[in-house]
Structures are given as C-alpha cells and as structure tokens.
Short mmCIF file of C-alpha atoms in Angstrom, two decimals:
data_model
loop_
_atom_site.label_atom_id
_atom_site.label_comp_id
_atom_site.label_asym_id
_atom_site.label_seq_id
_atom_site.Cartn_x
_atom_site.Cartn_y
_atom_site.Cartn_z
CA MET A 5 26.19 30.99 40.39
CA SER A 6 27.55 30.09 43.84
CA GLN A 7 26.67 32.00 47.01
CA GLN A 8 30.28 33.29 47.10
CA ASP A 9 29.94 34.59 43.53
CA ARG A 10 26.70 36.35 44.43
CA SER A 11 28.31 38.02 47.44
CA SER A 12 30.81 39.77 45.13
CA LEU A 13 28.07 41.38 43.00
CA PRO A 14 27.08 45.06 43.39
CA THR A 15 24.09 45.48 45.71
CA ARG A 16 22.63 48.87 44.67
CA TYR A 17 20.31 49.13 41.67
CA GLY A 18 17.45 51.36 40.56
CA VAL A 19 15.17 52.75 37.87
CA ILE A 20 15.08 56.41 36.71
CA GLY A 21 12.43 58.40 34.97
CA LYS A 22 9.98 61.29 35.32
CA PRO A 23 7.38 60.51 36.54
CA ILE A 24 8.47 57.35 38.34
CA SER A 25 5.96 56.77 41.16
CA HIS A 26 4.02 54.35 38.90
CA SER A 27 6.98 51.97 38.50
CA LYS A 28 6.63 48.41 39.70
CA SER A 29 10.30 47.71 39.10
CA PRO A 30 11.36 47.92 42.76
CA ALA A 31 8.83 45.27 43.76
CA ILE A 32 9.64 43.08 40.75
CA HIS A 33 13.40 43.16 41.28
CA THR A 34 13.05 42.57 45.00
CA VAL A 35 11.26 39.31 44.20
CA PHE A 36 13.95 38.40 41.67
CA ALA A 37 16.61 38.97 44.30
CA GLN A 38 14.79 36.78 46.81
CA GLN A 39 14.46 34.00 44.24
CA THR A 40 18.20 34.13 43.39
CA LYS A 41 19.21 34.68 47.01
CA GLN A 42 21.04 37.94 46.19
CA ALA A 43 21.11 40.73 48.75
CA LEU A 44 20.40 44.01 46.96
CA THR A 45 18.46 47.24 47.14
CA TYR A 46 16.47 48.52 44.20
CA ALA A 47 14.86 51.99 44.30
CA ALA A 48 12.94 54.32 41.99
CA PHE A 49 14.46 57.75 41.36
CA GLU A 50 12.65 60.68 39.78
CA VAL A 51 15.29 62.56 37.86
CA GLU A 52 14.89 65.84 35.99
CA GLU A 53 16.36 65.95 32.48
CA ALA A 54 18.70 68.74 33.53
CA ASP A 55 20.11 66.51 36.32
CA LEU A 56 20.35 63.30 34.27
CA GLU A 57 24.09 63.23 33.58
CA ALA A 58 25.08 64.19 37.12
CA PHE A 59 22.76 61.59 38.63
CA VAL A 60 24.06 58.75 36.43
CA ARG A 61 27.69 59.63 37.09
CA GLU A 62 27.17 59.89 40.84
CA PHE A 63 25.14 56.67 41.01
CA PHE A 64 27.87 54.54 39.45
CA ALA A 65 30.71 56.41 41.14
CA GLY A 66 29.01 55.47 44.44
CA GLY A 67 29.08 51.77 43.64
CA GLY A 68 25.77 51.40 41.82
CA GLY A 69 25.43 48.13 39.92
CA GLY A 70 22.92 49.09 37.25
CA LEU A 71 20.04 51.31 36.24
CA ASN A 72 16.82 50.70 34.33
CA VAL A 73 15.61 53.72 32.40
CA THR A 74 12.12 54.81 31.50
CA ALA A 75 10.53 57.86 29.85
CA PRO A 76 11.72 60.45 29.12
CA HIS A 77 15.39 59.54 29.55
CA LYS A 78 16.04 56.65 27.13
CA GLN A 79 17.58 58.84 24.44
CA GLY A 80 19.37 60.96 27.00
CA VAL A 81 21.20 58.06 28.63
CA PHE A 82 22.08 56.65 25.23
CA ALA A 83 24.05 59.85 24.63
CA LEU A 84 25.83 59.38 27.94
CA ALA A 85 26.88 55.76 27.36
CA GLN A 86 30.52 55.11 26.40
CA VAL A 87 29.65 51.76 24.91
CA THR A 88 26.34 50.75 23.33
CA THR A 89 25.06 47.33 22.24
CA PRO A 90 24.09 46.91 18.59
CA ARG A 91 20.36 47.04 19.37
CA ALA A 92 20.77 50.19 21.46
CA SER A 93 22.89 51.76 18.71
CA LEU A 94 20.22 51.04 16.14
CA ALA A 95 17.48 52.39 18.37
CA ARG A 96 19.60 55.34 19.52
CA ALA A 97 17.95 54.79 22.89
CA ALA A 98 18.82 52.74 25.99
CA ASN A 99 16.71 51.38 28.84
CA THR A 100 19.53 49.65 30.74
CA LEU A 101 22.85 51.03 32.02
CA TYR A 102 25.73 49.20 33.68
CA LEU A 103 29.53 49.25 33.91
CA ASP A 104 31.61 46.73 31.97
CA ALA A 105 34.83 45.09 33.20
CA LYS A 106 36.81 48.15 32.12
CA GLY A 107 34.56 50.53 34.01
CA HIS A 108 32.91 51.88 30.83
CA LEU A 109 29.27 52.92 30.99
CA VAL A 110 27.30 50.53 28.74
CA GLY A 111 23.87 51.26 27.29
CA ASP A 112 21.57 48.45 26.18
CA ASN A 113 18.00 48.31 24.95
CA THR A 114 15.73 45.37 25.84
CA ASP A 115 12.40 47.06 25.04
CA GLY A 116 11.94 45.45 21.64
CA ALA A 117 13.10 41.99 22.56
CA GLY A 118 10.86 41.97 25.58
CA LEU A 119 7.84 43.18 23.73
CA LEU A 120 8.19 40.80 20.78
CA GLY A 121 8.79 37.88 23.17
CA ASP A 122 5.67 38.79 25.20
CA LEU A 123 3.49 39.05 22.10
CA ALA A 124 4.65 35.73 20.67
CA GLN A 125 5.19 33.61 23.77
CA ASN A 126 2.54 34.88 26.17
CA HIS A 127 -0.16 36.09 23.82
CA GLY A 128 0.32 34.00 20.67
CA VAL A 129 0.48 37.10 18.44
CA LYS A 130 2.77 37.01 15.42
CA ILE A 131 3.77 40.22 13.71
CA ALA A 132 4.85 38.62 10.43
CA GLY A 133 2.89 39.99 7.49
CA LYS A 134 0.73 42.23 9.72
CA ARG A 135 -0.06 45.94 9.43
CA LEU A 136 1.62 47.49 12.45
CA LEU A 137 0.94 50.89 13.95
CA MET A 138 3.29 52.30 16.58
CA LEU A 139 2.05 55.28 18.60
CA GLY A 140 4.81 57.64 19.73
CA ALA A 141 8.25 58.31 18.39
CA GLY A 142 10.32 58.19 21.56
CA GLY A 143 12.76 55.70 23.06
CA ALA A 144 10.20 52.92 23.58
CA THR A 145 9.18 52.94 19.89
CA ARG A 146 12.79 53.11 18.81
CA GLY A 147 13.58 50.01 20.85
CA VAL A 148 10.76 48.05 19.24
CA LEU A 149 11.78 49.06 15.73
CA ALA A 150 15.36 48.08 16.40
CA ALA A 151 14.24 44.59 17.41
CA ILE A 152 12.05 44.25 14.30
CA ALA A 153 14.93 45.39 12.11
CA ASP A 154 16.97 42.50 13.51
CA LEU A 155 14.38 39.93 12.38
CA PRO A 156 14.58 38.05 9.03
CA ALA A 157 12.46 39.74 6.37
CA ALA A 158 9.90 36.92 6.42
CA GLU A 159 9.20 37.56 10.14
CA ARG A 160 8.64 41.30 9.86
CA PRO A 161 5.31 43.16 9.54
CA ALA A 162 4.03 43.89 6.04
CA THR A 163 3.85 47.59 6.87
CA ILE A 164 5.06 49.72 9.80
CA THR A 165 3.58 53.12 10.52
CA VAL A 166 4.73 55.43 13.34
CA ALA A 167 2.21 58.07 14.38
CA ASN A 168 3.15 60.94 16.66
CA ARG A 169 1.65 64.22 17.84
CA THR A 170 4.63 66.00 16.28
CA LEU A 171 4.93 64.68 12.74
CA GLU A 172 8.50 65.93 12.42
CA LYS A 173 9.63 63.64 15.23
CA ALA A 174 8.10 60.61 13.51
CA GLU A 175 9.73 61.63 10.24
CA ALA A 176 13.14 61.91 11.98
CA LEU A 177 12.69 58.42 13.37
CA ALA A 178 11.80 57.03 9.95
CA THR A 179 14.93 58.66 8.54
CA ASP A 180 17.13 57.13 11.25
CA PHE A 181 15.90 53.66 10.27
CA ALA A 182 16.15 54.22 6.53
CA GLY A 183 18.07 51.37 4.89
CA LYS A 184 17.38 49.08 7.82
CA LEU A 185 13.58 49.13 8.04
CA SER A 186 10.80 50.68 5.98
CA VAL A 187 8.85 52.99 8.31
CA THR A 188 6.08 55.38 7.34
CA ALA A 189 5.75 58.54 9.46
CA SER A 190 2.25 59.77 10.14
CA SER A 191 0.18 62.17 12.18
CA TYR A 192 -2.59 60.70 14.33
CA ALA A 193 -5.18 62.01 11.90
CA GLN A 194 -3.49 60.37 8.94
CA ALA A 195 -3.04 57.08 10.78
CA GLY A 196 -6.76 56.97 11.53
CA GLU A 197 -7.50 56.66 7.84
CA THR A 198 -6.04 53.14 7.65
CA CYS A 199 -6.90 49.84 9.36
CA TYR A 200 -4.20 47.99 11.30
CA ASP A 201 -3.76 44.46 12.63
CA ILE A 202 -1.52 45.40 15.58
CA LEU A 203 -1.47 48.66 17.51
CA ILE A 204 1.31 49.31 20.04
CA ASN A 205 1.15 52.33 22.31
CA GLY A 206 4.66 53.56 23.07
CA THR A 207 3.60 56.97 24.35
CA SER A 208 3.48 58.09 27.98
CA ALA A 209 -0.08 59.50 27.60
CA GLY A 210 -1.38 56.97 30.11
CA PHE A 211 0.62 58.55 32.89
CA GLY A 212 -1.84 61.41 32.83
CA GLY A 213 -4.88 59.25 32.22
CA GLU A 214 -5.07 60.25 28.57
CA LEU A 215 -5.49 58.30 25.35
CA PRO A 216 -3.68 59.12 22.07
CA PRO A 217 -6.10 60.96 19.74
CA LEU A 218 -6.54 58.07 17.31
CA SER A 219 -9.75 57.29 15.43
CA PRO A 220 -11.35 53.91 16.31
CA ALA A 221 -11.47 53.37 12.55
CA ALA A 222 -7.77 52.47 12.71
CA LEU A 223 -8.58 49.24 14.51
CA GLY A 224 -8.98 46.44 11.99
CA GLU A 225 -11.05 43.34 12.68
CA GLY A 226 -9.39 41.37 15.48
CA CYS A 227 -6.79 44.07 15.98
CA CYS A 228 -4.34 43.37 18.84
CA CYS A 229 -3.79 46.45 21.04
CA TYR A 230 -0.75 46.50 23.32
CA ASP A 231 0.19 49.25 25.78
CA MET A 232 3.87 49.44 26.68
CA MET A 233 3.13 51.70 29.67
CA TYR A 234 1.48 50.58 32.84
#
C-alpha cells in the first residue's frame, strides 16, 4: 500500500468492553501503525451494555474506522451488525466491527482463527483427535467453536465439552451448533469427572483474580491449558 493510499484510510479506532482497563490493544495497535507508517489513534472505551448501541452508532457516524470488541459485548454487537461474516454468523458473536463500501456495519469474528493459529504455529499443539474442554459459554467460546466447525472432520477434536456456571447457557450454545459440531454441555462439577487433553478458558473470571471452579482431576497427563483472557 502506498503512502497516498494510507493517507486516505480512517484514523480513529478502538476497543470496547467492560472492564477494559486491562486491554493491551491500544499499545499493540500503536506499534502496528508505526510499523506500517499509518497515522491513527486507537483508544480503549469502557461501555455499559445499556449504552452499547448508541456508542457504536456514534463512533462510526463520527468517522471511526473500526472497533475491536471484548467481553461482555461480543453477542451484543453481533445483533447490531447489518452484515456478518460466515464465521461470525456461525458463532453468533463478533469481536470486530467496521463499515463496508456501502456503509453497512459489518461484524466479524477472529477469535477462533487466532486461537487455533496460536496453538498450532506458536505452541505446536494440535487439536485433532484430542479431548477438548472449553470453559465459559460466551462470545469467546462461540468464536472458537465456529472456527473448529470450519475444519475438516479429521482435524477436529475427538470430543468437545463446554462447561459453564449456568448449565442452561452451555446447553443453548450446544443447541446453536447442532448439525455443525457435536458439543456436550456440562456444569463445572460434571466436567471435573473426565480427563481432557486441552483446556481453554474462555471466561472472564481472571478479570477479578478468580479461577473457574474446576477440579484438577480434569487435567489429563500433559494437558495443554490456554487462557484466552489476559
């Protein structure tokens, strides 16, 4: 991309969530901008759920170029999007918002693709044939399951269990993926009765310094534990 092309790009971006003070996105995207020689501002915005729609509308009406989205707004912004990518549609959650050439609000979900790429490329962990436990039934978990559903059958885990504090929410998620992916809904207590090869924490418990109430017995020998929240 030429310098002239870069100068025509929007310059205002950000990330929204609640809480949001933990986010490293402003620092990360500032470095990206410096590396690509693009002048932009990228800020973190703490947004209440009740104010979500108004904030998104005003941000893009004011010339905003794009928003990243973190907990608890991924499912909320999916509902606001006028156009959704196939992976966001399958997840019914979005972590990225932008306007297309027609000015339509587009929702995408890169959670799953990013996680699977990190596991395989940076950590040498393959999910094929493994017993996978996902903790949490929110937007982050939905994004991961959507990416797995897009894989050939031979590259998928042998079993996928989603454990959540509220069992009904995990059951609703399993129902949403029925016909696309076999997902077992579980409480934390039930999940602790089985051993797993890969455990992925998609909850926001870490924001408050907590750990999901899962028995250590769930960790199989050599189990890979991955936390999606920093």
